[in-house]
Coordinates of C-alpha atoms and ligand atoms in Angstrom, one line a residue:
M1 CA 183.2 235.2 32.0
E2 CA 185.4 233.1 29.6
F3 CA 189.1 232.6 30.4
K4 CA 191.8 231.3 28.1
N5 CA 194.8 231.1 30.4
L6 CA 193.1 230.1 33.7
T7 CA 190.2 228.0 35.0
F8 CA 187.8 229.2 37.6
E9 CA 185.5 226.9 39.5
K10 CA 183.4 227.1 42.6
D11 CA 183.3 224.4 45.3
G12 CA 180.7 225.5 47.9
K13 CA 182.1 228.7 49.5
I14 CA 185.5 228.2 47.9
A15 CA 186.7 229.5 44.5
I16 CA 189.6 227.7 42.8
V17 CA 191.6 229.6 40.3
T18 CA 194.1 227.5 38.3
I19 CA 196.6 229.3 36.1
N20 CA 196.6 227.2 33.0
R21 CA 199.4 227.6 30.4
P22 CA 201.2 224.4 31.2
K23 CA 203.3 224.4 28.0
A24 CA 204.9 227.6 29.2
L25 CA 205.0 226.5 32.9
N26 CA 202.1 228.9 33.5
A27 CA 204.3 231.9 32.8
L28 CA 202.5 235.2 33.2
N29 CA 202.0 237.0 29.9
T30 CA 199.9 240.2 29.4
E31 CA 196.8 238.2 28.6
T32 CA 197.2 236.1 31.8
F33 CA 197.7 239.1 34.0
V34 CA 194.6 240.7 32.5
E35 CA 192.6 237.5 33.1
I36 CA 193.8 237.2 36.7
G37 CA 192.6 240.8 37.3
N38 CA 189.3 240.0 35.8
V39 CA 188.8 236.8 37.8
V40 CA 189.6 238.7 41.0
D41 CA 187.0 241.3 40.1
E42 CA 184.4 238.5 39.5
I43 CA 185.3 236.8 42.8
S44 CA 185.1 240.1 44.6
K45 CA 181.5 240.6 43.5
D46 CA 180.4 237.1 44.4
N47 CA 179.0 237.0 47.9
E48 CA 178.8 233.2 47.9
I49 CA 182.6 232.9 47.7
L50 CA 184.4 233.2 51.1
V51 CA 187.9 231.9 50.4
V52 CA 190.0 231.6 47.3
I53 CA 192.6 229.0 46.3
V54 CA 195.1 229.8 43.6
T55 CA 197.1 227.0 42.0
G56 CA 198.8 226.0 38.7
A57 CA 198.1 223.4 36.1
G58 CA 200.7 220.8 35.4
R59 CA 204.2 220.8 37.0
A60 CA 204.5 224.5 37.7
F61 CA 202.7 226.9 39.9
I62 CA 203.9 229.9 37.8
A63 CA 207.5 229.9 36.4
G64 CA 207.6 233.7 36.4
A65 CA 206.6 236.5 34.0
D66 CA 206.7 235.4 30.4
I67 CA 210.3 235.9 29.3
T68 CA 209.5 235.3 25.6
E69 CA 207.1 238.3 25.8
M70 CA 209.4 240.5 27.9
K71 CA 212.6 239.8 25.8
D72 CA 212.0 242.4 23.1
M73 CA 210.1 245.0 25.2
N74 CA 211.2 248.6 25.0
T75 CA 211.0 251.0 27.9
E76 CA 207.4 252.0 27.3
G77 CA 206.3 248.3 26.9
G78 CA 208.2 247.4 30.0
R79 CA 206.6 250.2 32.0
G80 CA 203.1 249.2 30.8
F81 CA 203.7 245.5 31.6
G82 CA 205.1 246.5 35.0
M83 CA 202.1 248.7 35.8
L84 CA 199.7 245.9 34.8
G85 CA 201.5 243.3 36.9
N86 CA 201.6 245.5 40.0
E87 CA 198.0 246.5 39.6
V88 CA 196.9 242.9 39.3
L89 CA 198.9 241.6 42.3
R90 CA 197.8 244.5 44.5
K91 CA 194.2 243.8 43.5
L92 CA 194.7 240.1 44.6
E93 CA 196.4 241.2 47.8
N94 CA 193.6 243.6 48.6
L95 CA 190.8 241.2 47.7
E96 CA 188.4 241.2 50.7
K97 CA 188.6 237.4 51.1
P98 CA 191.5 235.2 52.2
V99 CA 193.5 233.8 49.3
I100 CA 195.5 230.6 49.7
A101 CA 198.3 229.8 47.3
A102 CA 198.5 226.0 46.8
V103 CA 202.0 225.9 45.3
N104 CA 202.2 222.7 43.2
G105 CA 205.6 223.3 41.5
F106 CA 207.9 226.1 40.3
A107 CA 207.0 229.4 41.9
L108 CA 209.7 231.6 40.3
G109 CA 210.0 235.4 39.8
G110 CA 206.5 236.7 39.2
G111 CA 205.2 233.3 40.4
C112 CA 206.9 233.5 43.8
E113 CA 205.7 237.2 43.9
L114 CA 202.1 236.2 43.1
S115 CA 202.2 233.6 45.9
M116 CA 203.4 236.3 48.3
A117 CA 200.4 238.5 47.4
C118 CA 198.3 235.7 48.7
D119 CA 197.5 235.5 52.4
I120 CA 198.8 231.9 53.1
R121 CA 201.0 229.6 51.1
I122 CA 201.0 225.9 51.3
A123 CA 203.4 223.9 49.2
S124 CA 203.6 220.5 47.6
S125 CA 206.9 218.7 48.5
K126 CA 207.7 219.2 44.7
A127 CA 207.4 223.0 44.8
K128 CA 210.4 225.2 44.2
F129 CA 210.7 228.9 45.0
G130 CA 213.0 231.6 43.8
Q131 CA 213.6 235.1 42.5
P132 CA 215.8 234.5 39.5
E133 CA 215.6 238.0 38.1
V134 CA 219.1 239.2 38.6
G135 CA 220.3 236.3 36.5
L136 CA 218.2 237.8 33.7
G137 CA 219.5 241.3 34.1
I138 CA 216.4 242.7 35.9
T139 CA 215.3 243.3 39.4
P140 CA 212.2 241.6 40.9
G141 CA 209.4 243.9 39.8
D142 CA 206.2 242.5 41.1
G143 CA 206.8 243.1 44.8
G144 CA 209.7 240.6 45.4
T145 CA 211.9 243.2 47.0
Q146 CA 209.1 244.4 49.2
R147 CA 207.0 241.3 50.2
L148 CA 209.8 238.8 50.5
P149 CA 211.7 240.6 53.3
R150 CA 208.4 241.3 55.1
I151 CA 207.7 237.5 55.1
V152 CA 211.1 235.9 55.6
G153 CA 213.2 238.8 57.0
T154 CA 215.8 241.1 55.3
G155 CA 218.8 238.9 55.4
M156 CA 217.1 235.8 54.0
A157 CA 215.4 237.9 51.3
K158 CA 218.6 239.5 50.2
E159 CA 220.4 236.1 50.0
L160 CA 217.6 234.7 47.8
I161 CA 217.3 237.8 45.6
Y162 CA 221.1 238.4 45.2
T163 CA 222.0 234.8 44.5
A164 CA 218.9 234.1 42.3
K165 CA 219.0 230.6 43.7
M166 CA 216.1 228.2 43.8
I167 CA 215.0 226.6 47.1
D168 CA 212.9 223.6 47.6
A169 CA 209.7 223.4 49.6
K170 CA 211.4 222.1 52.8
E171 CA 213.7 225.2 52.8
A172 CA 210.8 227.5 52.0
Y173 CA 209.1 226.1 55.1
R174 CA 212.2 226.5 57.2
I175 CA 212.5 230.2 56.4
G176 CA 208.8 230.8 56.9
L177 CA 207.9 231.4 53.2
V178 CA 205.3 228.6 53.3
N179 CA 203.0 227.6 56.2
K180 CA 203.0 223.9 55.4
V181 CA 204.5 221.3 53.1
V182 CA 202.4 218.3 52.0
E183 CA 202.6 215.4 49.6
P184 CA 201.7 216.4 46.0
D185 CA 198.6 214.3 45.9
D186 CA 197.3 215.9 49.2
L187 CA 197.9 219.5 48.2
M188 CA 194.4 220.4 47.0
K189 CA 192.7 218.5 49.8
E190 CA 194.9 220.3 52.4
A191 CA 194.2 223.7 50.7
K192 CA 190.4 223.0 50.7
D193 CA 190.5 221.8 54.3
L194 CA 192.3 225.0 55.3
A195 CA 189.9 227.1 53.2
N196 CA 186.9 225.4 54.9
S197 CA 188.3 226.0 58.3
I198 CA 188.4 229.7 57.5
A199 CA 185.0 229.7 55.8
V200 CA 183.2 228.5 58.9
N201 CA 184.0 231.7 60.7
A202 CA 182.2 235.1 60.4
P203 CA 183.2 236.4 56.9
I204 CA 183.1 240.1 57.8
A205 CA 185.3 239.5 60.8
V206 CA 187.8 237.5 58.7
K207 CA 187.7 240.3 56.0
M208 CA 188.4 242.9 58.7
C209 CA 191.3 240.8 60.1
K210 CA 192.9 240.7 56.7
A211 CA 192.6 244.4 56.2
A212 CA 193.9 245.1 59.7
I213 CA 196.9 242.8 59.3
N214 CA 197.8 244.1 55.8
K215 CA 197.4 247.7 56.9
G216 CA 199.3 247.1 60.2
M217 CA 202.3 245.7 58.2
Q218 CA 202.7 249.0 56.4
C219 CA 202.4 251.5 59.3
D220 CA 203.6 252.2 62.9
I221 CA 202.0 250.1 65.7
D222 CA 200.0 252.9 67.1
T223 CA 198.3 253.6 63.7
G224 CA 197.8 249.8 63.4
L225 CA 196.3 249.4 66.8
S226 CA 194.0 252.4 66.2
Y227 CA 192.8 250.7 63.0
E228 CA 192.3 247.4 64.9
S229 CA 190.1 249.2 67.4
A230 CA 188.1 250.8 64.6
V231 CA 187.4 247.4 62.9
F232 CA 186.7 245.8 66.2
G233 CA 184.0 248.4 66.8
L234 CA 182.6 247.9 63.3
C235 CA 182.0 244.2 64.1
F236 CA 179.4 245.1 66.6
A237 CA 177.3 246.5 63.8
T238 CA 177.1 243.1 62.2
E239 CA 174.4 240.4 62.6
D240 CA 177.2 237.8 62.7
Q241 CA 178.7 239.3 65.9
K242 CA 175.3 238.9 67.6
E243 CA 174.9 235.4 66.2
G244 CA 178.4 234.3 67.2
M245 CA 178.1 235.5 70.8
T246 CA 174.5 234.5 71.2
A247 CA 175.3 231.0 69.9
F248 CA 178.1 230.7 72.5
V249 CA 175.9 231.8 75.4
E250 CA 173.0 229.5 74.2
K251 CA 175.5 226.6 73.8
R252 CA 174.4 225.9 70.2
D253 CA 176.0 225.9 66.8
K254 CA 176.4 229.2 65.1
S255 CA 175.1 230.1 61.7
F256 CA 176.8 233.1 60.1
K257 CA 175.0 235.0 57.4
N258 CA 177.8 237.3 56.1
R259 CA 175.8 240.2 57.3
Ligands
DAK301 N1 208.6 232.6 30.5 C1 208.3 232.0 29.3 N2 208.4 230.7 29.1 C2 208.8 229.9 30.1 C3 209.1 230.4 31.3 C4 209.0 231.8 31.5 N3 209.2 232.4 32.7 N4 209.5 229.4 32.1 C5 209.4 228.3 31.4 N5 209.0 228.6 30.2 C6 208.8 227.6 29.1 C7 210.2 227.2 28.5 O1 210.6 228.1 27.6 C8 209.8 225.9 27.8 O2 209.1 226.2 26.6 P1 209.4 225.3 25.3 O3 210.8 225.4 25.0 O4 208.9 223.9 25.6 O5 208.5 226.0 24.2 C9 208.7 225.3 28.8 O6 208.3 226.4 29.5 C10 209.3 224.3 29.7 O7 210.4 224.8 30.3 P2 211.8 224.1 30.4 O8 212.0 223.3 29.2 O9 212.8 225.2 30.6 O10 211.6 223.2 31.6 P3 212.8 222.7 32.7 O11 212.1 221.7 33.5 O12 214.0 222.3 32.0 O13 213.1 224.0 33.5 C11 212.6 225.9 34.8 C12 212.1 224.5 34.4 C13 211.4 226.6 35.6 C14 213.7 225.8 35.8 C15 213.0 226.8 33.6 O14 212.0 226.7 32.7 C16 213.3 228.2 34.0 O15 214.3 228.5 34.5 N6 212.3 229.1 33.6 C17 212.5 230.5 33.8 C18 212.3 230.9 35.2 C19 212.5 232.3 35.4 O16 213.6 232.9 35.2 N7 211.5 233.0 35.9 C20 211.6 234.4 36.2 C21 211.2 235.2 35.0 S1 211.4 237.0 35.3 C22 206.9 242.9 36.9 C23 206.1 241.8 37.0 C24 206.7 240.6 37.0 C25 208.0 240.4 36.8 C26 208.8 241.6 36.7 C27 208.3 242.8 36.7 N8 206.4 244.2 37.0 C28 205.0 244.4 37.6 C29 207.2 245.4 37.0 C30 208.6 239.1 36.8 C31 209.7 238.8 36.2 C32 210.0 237.4 36.1 O17 209.3 236.5 36.6

């Protein structure tokens, strides 16, 4: 598949998606949202890919939705754009493979929101995060009011959203928005090391953990625990469970087949 606003490459079991509109600081216009949805579909069908890294070209991760495109939208256009954005981020969040956001620079508005639809965020020391929407007369519309409080807690999320202030990577780490801050030149190596440390494990078990965690964050603990028991049981129908436990007992290296 050809893409205009992003690049997609495979490095072993890892897919790397780079949002690539550096002149607009990788702002998300309709075309880019559509392409992200398409690349997620492609990754979803590719059994060789076990982990995904999303990053940005140039000095930004994603500086938000495209303000130039949104500026003159009417209600209908805004609704359509909104539905597209939500559908794409939900698709990314529900992708049955872990996604790491390697945040290289500005992650603002829709960019911060896209990073939060990923499973794990690691940041370059040059990264900046924020939800500047109220300064533009809008509310965060791509999950910011929902995912940010789930990640950093209600008080911190409200402060960030109400003030529209930008925070640096160190502060993002302090409040738990990112897992790690690294030097800019080390960002992709760190992201790949993390991806590889996930990819060595049983892919179906990892996939089920993602589903159980995501589901459990939306429901009461009893429903979540019952879902956890169900996926735990399902693992025993996989070849990888037999392989993982047999390899342990036989004191040899394991070799998972994603089956
Ligand atoms: N949209 C379009 N162009 C952008 C952009 C954006 N978000 N951000 C930057 N650019 C463009 C600039 O216009 C400039 O273009 P030229 O003038 O060179 O043609 C170029 O990128 C470089 O930007 P600057 O010259 O401004 O660079 P600086 O270093 O001076 O400043 C900055 C960097 C990131 C601080 C600044 O560019 C900035 O404040 N950008 C806007 C950040 C922002 O407010 N982002 C939030 C946008 S609102 C929804 C889905 C999504 C959303 C809402 C609903 N639904 C599903 C319902 C999301 C909303 C948003 O993200």
